[in-house]
Tab-separated table of C-alpha atoms in Angstrom:
chain	number	residue	atom	x	y	z
A	22	MET	CA	-162.931	-8.790	123.335
A	23	GLU	CA	-160.672	-5.901	122.358
A	24	GLU	CA	-161.305	-2.422	123.760
A	25	ILE	CA	-160.106	0.821	122.212
A	26	ARG	CA	-160.351	4.316	123.706
A	27	ILE	CA	-160.505	7.314	121.391
A	28	GLU	CA	-159.952	10.751	122.877
A	29	CYS	CA	-162.794	13.134	122.056
A	30	PRO	CA	-162.383	16.775	120.995
A	31	GLU	CA	-162.843	19.396	123.693
A	32	ILE	CA	-166.236	20.367	122.259
A	33	PHE	CA	-168.199	17.136	121.975
A	34	ASP	CA	-171.483	15.928	123.430
A	35	PHE	CA	-172.131	12.209	123.012
A	36	GLU	CA	-175.739	12.566	124.180
A	37	GLN	CA	-176.474	15.123	121.451
A	38	CYS	CA	-175.036	12.730	118.881
A	39	LEU	CA	-177.104	9.878	120.306
A	40	GLU	CA	-180.279	11.913	119.854
A	41	TYR	CA	-179.447	12.176	116.171
A	42	PHE	CA	-178.754	8.430	115.960
A	43	LYS	CA	-182.153	7.728	117.519
A	44	ARG	CA	-184.080	9.877	115.052
A	45	ASN	CA	-185.666	6.956	113.136
A	46	GLU	CA	-186.488	3.502	114.440
A	47	ASN	CA	-186.312	2.043	110.909
A	48	GLU	CA	-182.558	2.589	110.649
A	49	ILE	CA	-180.817	-0.693	109.826
A	50	LEU	CA	-177.104	0.168	109.710
A	51	PHE	CA	-176.675	0.825	113.436
A	52	SER	CA	-178.624	0.333	116.650
A	53	VAL	CA	-178.843	2.352	119.853
A	54	VAL	CA	-179.400	0.214	122.944
A	55	ASP	CA	-179.272	1.668	126.458
A	56	GLU	CA	-177.646	4.875	125.162
A	57	GLU	CA	-174.853	2.955	123.422
A	58	ILE	CA	-174.281	2.259	119.729
A	59	TYR	CA	-173.838	-1.051	117.947
A	60	LYS	CA	-172.608	-1.040	114.367
A	61	ALA	CA	-171.129	-3.509	111.878
A	62	VAL	CA	-168.299	-2.178	109.718
A	63	LYS	CA	-165.952	-3.624	107.123
A	64	ILE	CA	-162.282	-2.838	107.685
A	65	ASN	CA	-159.655	-4.370	105.376
A	66	ASN	CA	-162.282	-6.819	104.116
A	67	LEU	CA	-162.960	-7.965	107.687
A	68	ASN	CA	-166.487	-7.715	109.080
A	69	ILE	CA	-166.289	-6.186	112.555
A	70	LEU	CA	-169.072	-5.561	115.069
A	71	ILE	CA	-168.368	-2.616	117.369
A	72	HIS	CA	-170.011	-1.370	120.534
A	73	VAL	CA	-169.499	2.360	121.136
A	74	SER	CA	-170.090	4.014	124.501
A	75	TYR	CA	-168.838	7.130	126.243
A	76	VAL	CA	-166.690	7.615	129.313
A	77	PRO	CA	-165.524	11.143	130.196
A	78	HIS	CA	-163.453	12.537	127.352
A	79	TYR	CA	-163.264	9.221	125.476
A	80	LEU	CA	-165.268	7.015	123.152
A	81	LYS	CA	-164.938	3.452	124.369
A	82	VAL	CA	-165.044	1.054	121.429
A	83	GLU	CA	-165.374	-2.681	122.006
A	84	ILE	CA	-164.861	-5.176	119.174
A	85	LEU	CA	-167.446	-7.868	119.843
A	86	ASN	CA	-166.867	-10.540	117.216
A	87	GLN	CA	-163.169	-10.717	116.405
A	88	ASP	CA	-160.256	-11.855	118.537
A	89	LEU	CA	-157.389	-11.566	116.063
A	90	ILE	CA	-157.234	-7.816	115.474
A	91	THR	CA	-153.986	-6.423	114.058
A	92	PRO	CA	-152.580	-2.970	114.879
A	93	LEU	CA	-153.344	-1.904	111.296
A	94	ILE	CA	-157.016	-2.875	111.704
A	95	VAL	CA	-157.181	-0.922	114.982
A	96	GLU	CA	-155.609	2.110	113.308
A	97	LYS	CA	-158.101	2.024	110.432
A	98	LEU	CA	-161.030	1.458	112.776
A	99	ILE	CA	-160.030	4.498	114.838
A	100	SER	CA	-159.805	6.586	111.645
A	101	TYR	CA	-163.253	5.350	110.612
A	102	ILE	CA	-164.825	6.299	113.953
A	103	GLU	CA	-163.113	9.693	114.079
A	104	GLU	CA	-164.479	10.411	110.600
A	105	TRP	CA	-167.926	9.066	111.547
A	106	PHE	CA	-168.135	11.581	114.414
A	107	ASP	CA	-166.323	14.309	112.464
A	108	PHE	CA	-163.702	14.746	115.176
A	109	SER	CA	-161.364	16.764	112.943
A	110	THR	CA	-163.647	19.809	112.781
A	111	ASP	CA	-162.956	22.766	115.080
A	112	LEU	CA	-166.433	23.490	116.384
A	113	SER	CA	-165.222	26.535	118.321
A	114	SER	CA	-164.553	28.305	115.008
A	115	PHE	CA	-168.044	27.488	113.752
A	116	TYR	CA	-169.644	28.690	116.978
A	117	ASN	CA	-167.620	31.902	117.022
A	118	ASP	CA	-168.313	32.723	113.364
A	119	VAL	CA	-172.102	32.451	113.711
A	120	LYS	CA	-172.593	33.465	117.351
A	121	ASP	CA	-174.673	36.510	116.363
A	122	ASN	CA	-176.825	34.773	113.747
A	123	LYS	CA	-180.471	34.838	114.817
A	124	ILE	CA	-181.159	31.352	113.404
A	125	LEU	CA	-178.039	29.499	114.479
A	126	ALA	CA	-177.271	31.081	117.863
A	127	PRO	CA	-180.311	29.508	119.612
A	128	LEU	CA	-179.613	26.173	117.913
A	129	ILE	CA	-176.019	26.155	119.099
A	130	GLU	CA	-177.210	26.804	122.641
A	131	GLU	CA	-179.552	23.810	122.414
A	132	LEU	CA	-177.213	21.510	120.479
A	133	TYR	CA	-173.824	22.467	121.876
A	134	GLY	CA	-171.314	19.720	121.124
A	135	LEU	CA	-173.277	18.072	118.327
A	136	ARG	CA	-171.090	17.061	115.399
A	137	ILE	CA	-172.153	16.108	111.910
A	138	ILE	CA	-172.658	12.363	111.896
A	139	ARG	CA	-170.887	11.451	108.706
A	140	ILE	CA	-171.193	8.469	106.385
A	141	PRO	CA	-167.605	7.361	105.789
A	142	GLU	CA	-168.603	4.845	103.105
A	143	PHE	CA	-168.865	6.845	99.866
A	144	PHE	CA	-171.210	4.436	98.063
A	145	GLU	CA	-173.506	4.257	101.092
A	146	ALA	CA	-173.855	8.046	101.115
A	147	ILE	CA	-174.622	8.147	97.382
A	148	THR	CA	-177.126	5.306	97.734
A	149	TRP	CA	-178.964	7.079	100.549
A	150	GLY	CA	-178.976	10.297	98.534
A	151	ILE	CA	-180.497	8.559	95.516
A	152	ILE	CA	-183.027	6.624	97.595
A	153	GLY	CA	-184.193	9.849	99.257
A	154	GLN	CA	-184.910	11.710	96.036
A	155	GLN	CA	-188.547	12.875	95.807
A	156	ILE	CA	-190.006	10.455	98.367
A	157	ASN	CA	-190.902	10.822	102.032
A	158	LEU	CA	-188.412	9.803	104.695
A	159	SER	CA	-190.471	6.870	105.950
A	160	PHE	CA	-190.542	5.179	102.540
A	161	ALA	CA	-186.858	5.997	101.997
A	162	TYR	CA	-185.964	4.065	105.159
A	163	LYS	CA	-188.077	1.114	103.975
A	164	LEU	CA	-186.230	1.022	100.638
A	165	LYS	CA	-182.889	1.245	102.407
A	166	ARG	CA	-183.809	-1.622	104.724
A	167	ARG	CA	-184.924	-3.822	101.820
A	168	LEU	CA	-181.715	-3.122	99.903
A	169	VAL	CA	-179.438	-3.773	102.883
A	170	GLU	CA	-181.229	-6.910	104.045
A	171	LYS	CA	-181.235	-8.345	100.518
A	172	TYR	CA	-177.688	-7.505	99.408
A	173	GLY	CA	-175.695	-6.499	102.478
A	174	GLU	CA	-173.546	-8.739	104.650
A	175	SER	CA	-174.454	-9.278	108.285
A	176	ILE	CA	-172.909	-10.308	111.579
A	177	PRO	CA	-174.985	-12.408	114.010
A	178	TYR	CA	-174.665	-11.423	117.653
A	179	LYS	CA	-176.872	-12.434	120.581
A	180	GLY	CA	-179.831	-13.380	118.404
A	181	ARG	CA	-179.696	-10.346	116.161
A	182	GLN	CA	-178.241	-9.563	112.729
A	183	TYR	CA	-176.097	-6.433	112.325
A	184	TYR	CA	-175.879	-5.343	108.700
A	185	ILE	CA	-173.167	-3.813	106.533
A	186	HIS	CA	-174.220	-1.732	103.540
A	187	PRO	CA	-173.871	-3.594	100.234
A	188	SER	CA	-170.682	-2.906	98.309
A	189	PRO	CA	-170.527	-1.302	94.845
A	190	GLU	CA	-169.336	-4.674	93.527
A	191	LYS	CA	-172.469	-6.381	94.853
A	192	ILE	CA	-174.898	-3.804	93.473
A	193	SER	CA	-173.098	-3.619	90.121
A	194	ASN	CA	-174.114	-7.255	89.584
A	195	VAL	CA	-177.777	-6.714	90.445
A	196	THR	CA	-180.380	-6.268	87.698
A	197	ILE	CA	-182.785	-3.362	87.377
A	198	GLU	CA	-185.683	-5.796	87.711
A	199	GLU	CA	-184.319	-7.154	90.999
A	200	LEU	CA	-184.214	-3.658	92.491
A	201	MET	CA	-187.683	-2.917	91.155
A	202	GLU	CA	-188.929	-5.986	93.046
A	203	LEU	CA	-187.818	-4.130	96.183
A	204	LYS	CA	-190.035	-1.196	95.047
A	205	PHE	CA	-187.262	0.950	93.604
A	206	SER	CA	-188.405	2.990	90.631
A	207	ARG	CA	-186.824	1.964	87.335
A	208	ARG	CA	-184.829	5.195	87.191
A	209	LYS	CA	-183.458	4.893	90.705
A	210	ALA	CA	-182.508	1.288	90.005
A	211	GLU	CA	-180.699	2.385	86.853
A	212	TYR	CA	-178.900	5.207	88.659
A	213	LEU	CA	-177.778	3.000	91.539
A	214	ILE	CA	-176.430	0.191	89.349
A	215	ASP	CA	-174.701	2.632	86.999
A	216	ILE	CA	-172.963	4.477	89.857
A	217	ALA	CA	-172.018	1.179	91.523
A	218	ASN	CA	-170.328	0.180	88.266
A	219	LYS	CA	-168.468	3.488	88.035
A	220	ILE	CA	-167.183	3.229	91.603
A	221	GLN	CA	-166.261	-0.424	91.139
A	222	SER	CA	-164.387	0.471	87.936
A	223	GLN	CA	-162.581	3.357	89.713
A	224	ILE	CA	-164.079	5.873	87.287
A	225	ILE	CA	-165.031	7.896	90.351
A	226	THR	CA	-163.857	7.369	93.929
A	227	LYS	CA	-163.973	9.190	97.234
A	228	LYS	CA	-160.204	9.646	97.160
A	229	MET	CA	-160.384	11.151	93.674
A	230	LEU	CA	-162.971	13.724	94.803
A	231	LEU	CA	-161.051	14.604	97.958
A	232	ASN	CA	-158.000	15.337	95.824
A	233	LEU	CA	-159.930	18.113	94.073
A	234	THR	CA	-159.299	21.474	95.699
A	235	ASP	CA	-162.366	23.377	94.534
A	236	LYS	CA	-165.906	22.744	95.814
A	237	GLU	CA	-167.370	23.504	92.380
A	238	GLU	CA	-165.085	20.885	90.815
A	239	ILE	CA	-166.305	18.287	93.290
A	240	GLU	CA	-169.935	19.215	92.664
A	241	LYS	CA	-169.444	18.978	88.898
A	242	ALA	CA	-167.738	15.581	89.167
A	243	LEU	CA	-170.726	14.319	91.137
A	244	THR	CA	-173.459	15.902	89.027
A	245	ASP	CA	-171.828	14.508	85.890
A	246	LEU	CA	-172.979	11.115	87.174
A	247	ARG	CA	-176.394	10.089	85.901
A	248	GLY	CA	-178.912	10.347	88.716
A	249	ILE	CA	-177.048	12.891	90.830
A	250	GLY	CA	-178.330	16.450	90.823
A	251	PRO	CA	-177.238	19.396	92.988
A	252	TRP	CA	-179.184	18.243	96.062
A	253	THR	CA	-177.661	14.754	96.073
A	254	ALA	CA	-174.203	16.135	95.300
A	255	HIS	CA	-174.294	18.554	98.228
A	256	TYR	CA	-175.678	15.845	100.519
A	257	VAL	CA	-172.779	13.532	99.629
A	258	MET	CA	-170.279	16.385	99.935
A	259	MET	CA	-171.583	17.176	103.403
A	260	ARG	CA	-172.099	13.683	104.818
A	261	SER	CA	-169.317	11.652	103.201
A	262	LEU	CA	-166.642	14.023	101.924
A	263	GLY	CA	-166.624	16.372	104.900
A	264	ILE	CA	-167.007	19.536	102.808
A	265	LYS	CA	-167.804	22.301	105.293
A	266	ASN	CA	-169.645	24.634	102.907
A	267	ALA	CA	-172.011	22.221	101.160
A	268	TYR	CA	-175.579	23.527	101.115
A	269	PRO	CA	-178.451	21.333	99.832
A	270	VAL	CA	-180.777	24.225	99.051
A	271	GLY	CA	-183.564	22.014	97.707
A	272	ASP	CA	-183.708	19.807	100.784
A	273	VAL	CA	-187.303	19.553	102.008
A	274	GLY	CA	-186.258	18.927	105.603
A	275	LEU	CA	-184.114	22.056	105.568
A	276	GLN	CA	-186.936	24.105	104.045
A	277	ASN	CA	-189.484	22.860	106.581
A	278	ALA	CA	-187.151	23.502	109.503
A	279	LEU	CA	-186.496	27.074	108.357
A	280	LYS	CA	-190.228	27.592	107.909
A	281	LEU	CA	-190.695	26.478	111.526
A	282	ILE	CA	-187.829	28.526	112.964
A	283	LEU	CA	-188.760	31.724	111.128
A	284	GLU	CA	-192.523	31.184	111.526
A	285	LEU	CA	-193.095	31.559	107.793
A	286	GLU	CA	-196.462	30.932	106.170
A	287	GLN	CA	-194.883	28.845	103.430
A	288	LYS	CA	-191.585	27.116	102.742
A	289	PRO	CA	-188.756	29.546	101.980
A	290	SER	CA	-187.813	30.108	98.349
A	291	LYS	CA	-184.471	29.076	96.897
A	292	GLU	CA	-183.509	32.754	96.596
A	293	PHE	CA	-184.350	33.411	100.246
A	294	MET	CA	-182.307	30.399	101.373
A	295	ILE	CA	-179.319	31.497	99.312
A	296	GLU	CA	-179.558	34.927	100.928
A	297	LEU	CA	-179.618	33.335	104.402
A	298	ASN	CA	-176.560	31.293	103.502
A	299	LYS	CA	-174.438	34.429	103.107
A	300	ASP	CA	-174.257	34.700	106.907
A	301	TRP	CA	-172.853	31.205	107.408
A	302	LYS	CA	-171.389	30.388	103.984
A	303	LYS	CA	-168.109	29.034	105.368
A	304	TRP	CA	-170.079	26.624	107.570
A	305	SER	CA	-173.101	25.779	105.407
A	306	SER	CA	-172.855	22.041	106.148
A	307	TYR	CA	-172.934	22.550	109.913
A	308	ALA	CA	-175.638	25.184	109.605
A	309	THR	CA	-177.727	22.701	107.617
A	310	PHE	CA	-177.133	19.885	110.098
A	311	TYR	CA	-178.124	22.045	113.066
A	312	ILE	CA	-181.185	23.451	111.308
A	313	TRP	CA	-182.294	19.889	110.497
A	314	ARG	CA	-182.434	19.223	114.233
A	315	ALA	CA	-184.696	22.207	115.000
A	316	PRO	CA	-188.054	20.366	114.687
A	317	TYR	CA	-186.900	17.935	117.403
A	318	LEU	CA	-186.109	20.671	119.933
A	319	ARG	CA	-188.713	21.862	122.425
A	320	ASN	CA	-187.246	25.338	122.845
A	321	ILE	CA	-187.088	26.062	119.123
A	322	LYS	CA	-190.647	25.191	118.138
């Protein structure tokens, strides 16, 4: 069993991140057991099961199912985990820039050290964005589970299966009718297969989007894809591409959290949310992520 230690940024709270990981018991792509994380990942076409725990100032990563791990695999796995926990972001700059904001200041106090939990796999982020369109979160998790269990690869370990999200290649060869049998709507099935084909054919890739320098260019490249509107585009920009100023204005969870925080009688309007965003525009993605956590905090309700 190989063990890797990854130095954490100065501002990092593993427990805060764990609380986010534990937000829904129907999650299938990782598990939290005894305050530690188990996740299956594919690195260089190798299926790897990792166990992630925390010791002061380091993430301790154990590879549970592979003995022959090359230095290149270790290097790529470290990069994956650092992206997953968004280690490259300077949280001190975010905290300093919004320290006087009446919405974010109390959240930072409660969530200090929380980092955006990213989705390094581009297709996985798009899939989750499409699944979540116009349905409640509970049903979205059920659809995700059905898709992953049916078409994803898995690693058996101690009587349990740990799943890897299906690849674009796999989904590009699935029929609309097969996805509809899993209770996908016809349109969502069409969108997912079409985007899987485009990613598989290299018509659009994560690397291609990251090479664009302008946020509006990235948004346009995403919204040009059938099935991706502004909400899904900003979700993918925030969770997979690491864009710091993505802002999914139409997100119901964001609207409901702001309604709670500001004690509004109804959900805030798009215009009101855009006005709020002026105070944290450089950090809209982190603002969104922290606001999402507000309903789970005792001192914010």
